[in-house]
Amino acid sequence: MDRVLAPRAILLAYVSGLAILPMVFAWIFIHAIRGGSIVEQRVLSLVVGYNALLVVSCLTTAVVVSLLILTLMRFARVLLVSLDAAGVFRVVATWTGYGTAAGVVTAAMLPVLNQLLPLSTSPDPETDLTATISPQLLIDIPAAGAVAGYGIGLTVSVVVLCRRAENLIIRWLLAPAIFVMVLVVLGANGIDPRGLFAVVSRSIAASTSGKVPECNATNDQFEERIADTPWVLQLMETCSPPFLVEGGMFVAGTGVAVMLLALVLMVFDFRRGIKELSEQSDLSEAR
């Protein structure tokens, strides 16, 4: 276990993960759209895009509110630890950069993977999706990677917000616990992906003049209005299972991930402290 948790092993695993992830993402992208129709690609892009937008919106709000609460606790002298607010921005910027870089590498590998795993083997030019590989991917995929990295950076930044504290519980668990409580309160008041989409849904209904699309629309009818985003969204909302992350699942999943990360870092910190005390004790005995 000591060998597995050694800094060198952790660094090697980290670097290996960074090297492998872009290839995995590119492979997933190829298989996600391989053989799919234009309609399926459009629906997939809307599902992923709206979930990503609303999730990071909720995360950003929760982080800002958590930082405000801790700042008020600091001014009220309830919390005597200085907050590492600058560290929060550094962590978010770092992870956003990681996501962007991973997106660039993924986009750069897609033409090669398309050669090895063709997007379409159909001889019909109308169903040939090789045109999906275009320079626009160098903008779209890095942007998606930046959003993913931004979301990860937000959750990590909360954990390190109080890392200047001497008490391990305050250092690693206070800010994450407040963050999770804020998420729960926001979710209870409808500020979650589905709750936020309700406002968008009302705008969609207004923009389509209240006309609900036909659920039995043919593929050709769908393709005729594929560029009409409000119409497509209303069709998805009316005729498909819920396509947005459920509020309880979002709060529970995010809370577990943040608290688990905090506990792991606290255990590492505790082990490091025990090791330093042991080394100091051995040095004293040697003297």
CSV table of N, CA and C in Angstrom, one decimal, residues 189-284:
chain,number,residue,atom,x,y,z
A,189,ASN,N,-35.1,24.6,-3.5
A,189,ASN,CA,-35.8,25.7,-4.0
A,189,ASN,C,-35.8,25.8,-5.5
A,190,GLY,N,-35.6,24.6,-6.1
A,190,GLY,CA,-35.8,24.5,-7.6
A,190,GLY,C,-34.6,24.9,-8.4
A,191,ILE,N,-33.4,25.2,-7.7
A,191,ILE,CA,-32.3,25.6,-8.5
A,191,ILE,C,-31.4,24.4,-8.7
A,192,ASP,N,-31.8,23.6,-9.7
A,192,ASP,CA,-31.1,22.4,-10.1
A,192,ASP,C,-31.3,22.3,-11.7
A,193,PRO,N,-30.6,21.4,-12.4
A,193,PRO,CA,-30.8,21.4,-13.8
A,193,PRO,C,-32.2,21.4,-14.3
A,194,ARG,N,-33.0,20.5,-13.8
A,194,ARG,CA,-34.4,20.5,-14.2
A,194,ARG,C,-35.2,21.7,-13.9
A,195,GLY,N,-35.0,22.2,-12.7
A,195,GLY,CA,-35.7,23.4,-12.2
A,195,GLY,C,-35.3,24.6,-13.1
A,196,LEU,N,-34.0,24.8,-13.4
A,196,LEU,CA,-33.6,25.9,-14.3
A,196,LEU,C,-34.2,25.7,-15.7
A,197,PHE,N,-34.3,24.5,-16.2
A,197,PHE,CA,-34.8,24.3,-17.5
A,197,PHE,C,-36.3,24.6,-17.6
A,198,ALA,N,-37.0,24.6,-16.5
A,198,ALA,CA,-38.4,25.0,-16.5
A,198,ALA,C,-38.6,26.4,-17.0
A,199,VAL,N,-37.7,27.3,-16.7
A,199,VAL,CA,-37.8,28.7,-17.2
A,199,VAL,C,-37.5,28.7,-18.7
A,200,VAL,N,-36.5,27.9,-19.1
A,200,VAL,CA,-36.2,27.8,-20.5
A,200,VAL,C,-37.4,27.2,-21.3
A,201,SER,N,-38.0,26.2,-20.7
A,201,SER,CA,-39.1,25.6,-21.3
A,201,SER,C,-40.3,26.5,-21.6
A,202,ARG,N,-40.5,27.4,-20.6
A,202,ARG,CA,-41.6,28.4,-20.9
A,202,ARG,C,-41.3,29.3,-22.0
A,203,SER,N,-40.0,29.7,-22.1
A,203,SER,CA,-39.6,30.5,-23.3
A,203,SER,C,-39.7,29.8,-24.6
A,204,ILE,N,-39.4,28.4,-24.5
A,204,ILE,CA,-39.5,27.6,-25.7
A,204,ILE,C,-41.0,27.5,-26.2
A,205,ALA,N,-41.9,27.3,-25.2
A,205,ALA,CA,-43.3,27.3,-25.6
A,205,ALA,C,-43.8,28.6,-26.2
A,206,ALA,N,-43.3,29.7,-25.7
A,206,ALA,CA,-43.7,31.0,-26.2
A,206,ALA,C,-43.2,31.2,-27.6
A,207,SER,N,-41.9,30.7,-27.8
A,207,SER,CA,-41.3,30.9,-29.2
A,207,SER,C,-41.9,30.0,-30.2
A,208,THR,N,-42.5,28.9,-29.8
A,208,THR,CA,-43.2,28.1,-30.8
A,208,THR,C,-44.7,28.3,-30.9
A,209,SER,N,-45.1,29.4,-30.3
A,209,SER,CA,-46.5,29.8,-30.3
A,209,SER,C,-47.4,28.8,-29.6
A,210,GLY,N,-46.9,28.1,-28.7
A,210,GLY,CA,-47.6,27.1,-27.9
A,210,GLY,C,-48.0,25.9,-28.7
A,211,LYS,N,-47.5,25.7,-29.9
A,211,LYS,CA,-47.9,24.5,-30.7
A,211,LYS,C,-46.9,23.4,-30.4
A,212,VAL,N,-47.5,22.3,-29.8
A,212,VAL,CA,-46.7,21.2,-29.4
A,212,VAL,C,-46.4,20.3,-30.7
A,213,PRO,N,-45.2,20.0,-30.9
A,213,PRO,CA,-44.8,19.2,-32.0
A,213,PRO,C,-45.5,17.8,-32.0
A,214,GLU,N,-45.6,17.2,-33.1
A,214,GLU,CA,-46.2,15.9,-33.2
A,214,GLU,C,-45.1,14.8,-32.8
A,215,CYS,N,-45.5,13.9,-31.9
A,215,CYS,CA,-44.6,12.9,-31.5
A,215,CYS,C,-44.3,11.8,-32.5
A,216,ASN,N,-45.3,11.7,-33.4
A,216,ASN,CA,-45.1,10.7,-34.5
A,216,ASN,C,-44.6,11.4,-35.8
A,217,ALA,N,-43.9,12.5,-35.6
A,217,ALA,CA,-43.3,13.1,-36.8
A,217,ALA,C,-42.3,12.2,-37.5
A,218,THR,N,-42.3,12.2,-38.8
A,218,THR,CA,-41.4,11.3,-39.5
A,218,THR,C,-40.0,11.9,-39.5
A,219,ASN,N,-39.0,11.1,-39.8
A,219,ASN,CA,-37.6,11.5,-39.8
A,219,ASN,C,-37.4,12.7,-40.8
A,220,ASP,N,-38.1,12.6,-41.9
A,220,ASP,CA,-38.0,13.7,-42.9
A,220,ASP,C,-38.5,15.0,-42.3
A,221,GLN,N,-39.7,14.9,-41.6
A,221,GLN,CA,-40.2,16.2,-41.0
A,221,GLN,C,-39.3,16.7,-40.0
A,222,PHE,N,-38.7,15.8,-39.2
A,222,PHE,CA,-37.7,16.2,-38.2
A,222,PHE,C,-36.5,16.9,-38.9
A,223,GLU,N,-36.0,16.4,-39.9
A,223,GLU,CA,-34.8,16.9,-40.6
A,223,GLU,C,-35.2,18.3,-41.2
A,224,GLU,N,-36.4,18.5,-41.6
A,224,GLU,CA,-36.8,19.8,-42.1
A,224,GLU,C,-36.7,20.9,-41.1
A,225,ARG,N,-36.9,20.6,-39.8
A,225,ARG,CA,-36.8,21.6,-38.7
A,225,ARG,C,-35.7,21.4,-37.7
A,226,ILE,N,-34.7,20.7,-38.2
A,226,ILE,CA,-33.6,20.3,-37.3
A,226,ILE,C,-32.8,21.6,-36.8
A,227,ALA,N,-32.9,22.7,-37.6
A,227,ALA,CA,-32.2,23.9,-37.1
A,227,ALA,C,-33.0,24.7,-36.2
A,228,ASP,N,-34.3,24.4,-36.0
A,228,ASP,CA,-35.2,25.1,-35.2
A,228,ASP,C,-35.1,24.6,-33.7
A,229,THR,N,-34.1,25.2,-33.0
A,229,THR,CA,-33.8,24.6,-31.7
A,229,THR,C,-35.0,24.6,-30.7
A,230,PRO,N,-35.8,25.7,-30.6
A,230,PRO,CA,-36.9,25.6,-29.7
A,230,PRO,C,-37.9,24.5,-30.0
A,231,TRP,N,-38.1,24.3,-31.3
A,231,TRP,CA,-39.0,23.2,-31.7
A,231,TRP,C,-38.5,21.8,-31.3
A,232,VAL,N,-37.2,21.6,-31.6
A,232,VAL,CA,-36.5,20.3,-31.3
A,232,VAL,C,-36.6,20.1,-29.7
A,233,LEU,N,-36.3,21.1,-29.0
A,233,LEU,CA,-36.3,21.0,-27.5
A,233,LEU,C,-37.7,20.7,-27.0
A,234,GLN,N,-38.7,21.3,-27.5
A,234,GLN,CA,-40.1,21.1,-27.1
A,234,GLN,C,-40.5,19.7,-27.5
A,235,LEU,N,-40.0,19.2,-28.7
A,235,LEU,CA,-40.3,17.8,-29.1
A,235,LEU,C,-39.7,16.8,-28.1
A,236,MET,N,-38.4,17.1,-27.8
A,236,MET,CA,-37.7,16.2,-26.8
A,236,MET,C,-38.4,16.2,-25.5
A,237,GLU,N,-38.9,17.4,-25.0
A,237,GLU,CA,-39.5,17.5,-23.7
A,237,GLU,C,-40.9,16.8,-23.7
A,238,THR,N,-41.6,16.9,-24.8
A,238,THR,CA,-42.9,16.3,-24.9
A,238,THR,C,-42.9,14.8,-25.2
A,239,CYS,N,-42.0,14.4,-26.0
A,239,CYS,CA,-42.1,13.0,-26.5
A,239,CYS,C,-41.1,12.0,-26.1
A,240,SER,N,-40.1,12.5,-25.3
A,240,SER,CA,-39.0,11.6,-24.8
A,240,SER,C,-39.0,11.5,-23.3
A,241,PRO,N,-38.3,10.6,-22.8
A,241,PRO,CA,-38.0,10.5,-21.3
A,241,PRO,C,-37.2,11.8,-20.9
A,242,PRO,N,-37.3,12.1,-19.6
A,242,PRO,CA,-36.5,13.3,-19.1
A,242,PRO,C,-35.1,13.2,-19.6
A,243,PHE,N,-34.6,14.2,-20.2
A,243,PHE,CA,-33.2,14.2,-20.7
A,243,PHE,C,-32.2,15.1,-19.9
A,244,LEU,N,-32.7,15.7,-18.8
A,244,LEU,CA,-31.9,16.5,-18.0
A,244,LEU,C,-31.6,15.7,-16.7
A,245,VAL,N,-30.4,16.1,-16.1
A,245,VAL,CA,-30.0,15.4,-14.8
A,245,VAL,C,-31.0,15.7,-13.8
A,246,GLU,N,-31.5,14.7,-13.1
A,246,GLU,CA,-32.5,14.9,-12.0
A,246,GLU,C,-31.9,15.6,-10.8
A,247,GLY,N,-32.6,16.5,-10.2
A,247,GLY,CA,-32.1,17.3,-9.1
A,247,GLY,C,-31.5,16.5,-8.0
A,248,GLY,N,-32.2,15.5,-7.5
A,248,GLY,CA,-31.7,14.7,-6.3
A,248,GLY,C,-30.4,14.0,-6.7
A,249,MET,N,-30.4,13.4,-7.9
A,249,MET,CA,-29.2,12.7,-8.4
A,249,MET,C,-28.0,13.7,-8.5
A,250,PHE,N,-28.3,14.9,-9.0
A,250,PHE,CA,-27.2,15.8,-9.1
A,250,PHE,C,-26.6,16.2,-7.8
A,251,VAL,N,-27.5,16.5,-6.8
A,251,VAL,CA,-27.0,16.9,-5.5
A,251,VAL,C,-26.3,15.8,-4.8
A,252,ALA,N,-26.9,14.6,-4.9
A,252,ALA,CA,-26.3,13.5,-4.2
A,252,ALA,C,-24.9,13.1,-4.8
A,253,GLY,N,-24.9,13.0,-6.2
A,253,GLY,CA,-23.6,12.7,-6.8
A,253,GLY,C,-22.5,13.7,-6.6
A,254,THR,N,-22.9,15.0,-6.7
A,254,THR,CA,-21.9,16.0,-6.5
A,254,THR,C,-21.4,16.0,-5.0
A,255,GLY,N,-22.4,15.9,-4.1
A,255,GLY,CA,-22.0,15.9,-2.7
A,255,GLY,C,-21.1,14.7,-2.3
A,256,VAL,N,-21.4,13.5,-2.8
A,256,VAL,CA,-20.6,12.4,-2.5
A,256,VAL,C,-19.2,12.5,-3.1
A,257,ALA,N,-19.1,13.0,-4.3
A,257,ALA,CA,-17.8,13.2,-5.0
A,257,ALA,C,-16.9,14.2,-4.2
A,258,VAL,N,-17.5,15.4,-3.8
A,258,VAL,CA,-16.8,16.4,-3.1
A,258,VAL,C,-16.3,15.9,-1.7
A,259,MET,N,-17.2,15.2,-1.0
A,259,MET,CA,-16.9,14.8,0.4
A,259,MET,C,-15.9,13.6,0.3
A,260,LEU,N,-16.0,12.8,-0.7
A,260,LEU,CA,-15.0,11.7,-0.9
A,260,LEU,C,-13.6,12.2,-1.1
A,261,LEU,N,-13.5,13.2,-2.0
A,261,LEU,CA,-12.3,13.9,-2.3
A,261,LEU,C,-11.7,14.5,-1.1
A,262,ALA,N,-12.5,15.2,-0.3
A,262,ALA,CA,-12.1,15.8,0.9
A,262,ALA,C,-11.6,14.8,1.9
A,263,LEU,N,-12.2,13.7,2.1
A,263,LEU,CA,-11.8,12.6,3.0
A,263,LEU,C,-10.5,12.0,2.6
A,264,VAL,N,-10.3,11.8,1.3
A,264,VAL,CA,-9.1,11.2,0.8
A,264,VAL,C,-7.9,12.2,1.0
A,265,LEU,N,-8.1,13.5,0.8
A,265,LEU,CA,-7.0,14.5,1.0
A,265,LEU,C,-6.7,14.6,2.5
A,266,MET,N,-7.8,14.5,3.4
A,266,MET,CA,-7.5,14.5,4.8
A,266,MET,C,-6.7,13.3,5.3
A,267,VAL,N,-7.0,12.1,4.7
A,267,VAL,CA,-6.3,10.9,5.1
A,267,VAL,C,-4.8,11.0,4.7
A,268,PHE,N,-4.6,11.5,3.4
A,268,PHE,CA,-3.2,11.8,3.0
A,268,PHE,C,-2.5,12.7,3.9
A,269,ASP,N,-3.2,13.8,4.2
A,269,ASP,CA,-2.6,14.8,5.1
A,269,ASP,C,-2.3,14.2,6.5
A,270,PHE,N,-3.2,13.4,7.0
A,270,PHE,CA,-3.0,12.8,8.3
A,270,PHE,C,-1.8,11.8,8.3
A,271,ARG,N,-1.7,11.0,7.2
A,271,ARG,CA,-0.6,10.1,7.1
A,271,ARG,C,0.8,10.9,7.0
A,272,ARG,N,0.7,12.0,6.2
A,272,ARG,CA,2.0,12.8,6.1
A,272,ARG,C,2.4,13.4,7.5
A,273,GLY,N,1.4,13.8,8.2
A,273,GLY,CA,1.7,14.4,9.6
A,273,GLY,C,2.3,13.3,10.5
A,274,ILE,N,1.7,12.1,10.4
A,274,ILE,CA,2.2,11.0,11.3
A,274,ILE,C,3.6,10.6,10.9
A,275,LYS,N,3.9,10.6,9.6
A,275,LYS,CA,5.2,10.3,9.1
A,275,LYS,C,6.2,11.4,9.5
A,276,GLU,N,5.9,12.6,9.5
A,276,GLU,CA,6.8,13.7,9.9
A,276,GLU,C,7.0,13.6,11.4
A,277,LEU,N,6.0,13.3,12.2
A,277,LEU,CA,6.2,13.1,13.6
A,277,LEU,C,7.1,12.0,13.9
A,278,SER,N,7.0,10.9,13.2
A,278,SER,CA,7.8,9.7,13.4
A,278,SER,C,9.3,10.0,13.0
A,279,GLU,N,9.5,10.8,11.9
A,279,GLU,CA,10.8,11.1,11.5
A,279,GLU,C,11.5,12.0,12.6
A,280,GLN,N,10.7,13.0,13.1
A,280,GLN,CA,11.2,13.9,14.1
A,280,GLN,C,11.6,13.1,15.4
A,281,SER,N,10.7,12.1,15.8
A,281,SER,CA,11.0,11.3,16.9
A,281,SER,C,12.2,10.5,16.7
A,282,ASP,N,12.4,9.9,15.6
A,282,ASP,CA,13.6,9.1,15.3
A,282,ASP,C,14.9,10.0,15.4
A,283,LEU,N,14.7,11.2,14.9
A,283,LEU,CA,15.9,12.1,14.9
A,283,LEU,C,16.3,12.5,16.3
A,284,SER,N,15.2,12.7,17.1
A,284,SER,CA,15.5,13.0,18.5
A,284,SER,C,16.2,11.9,19.3
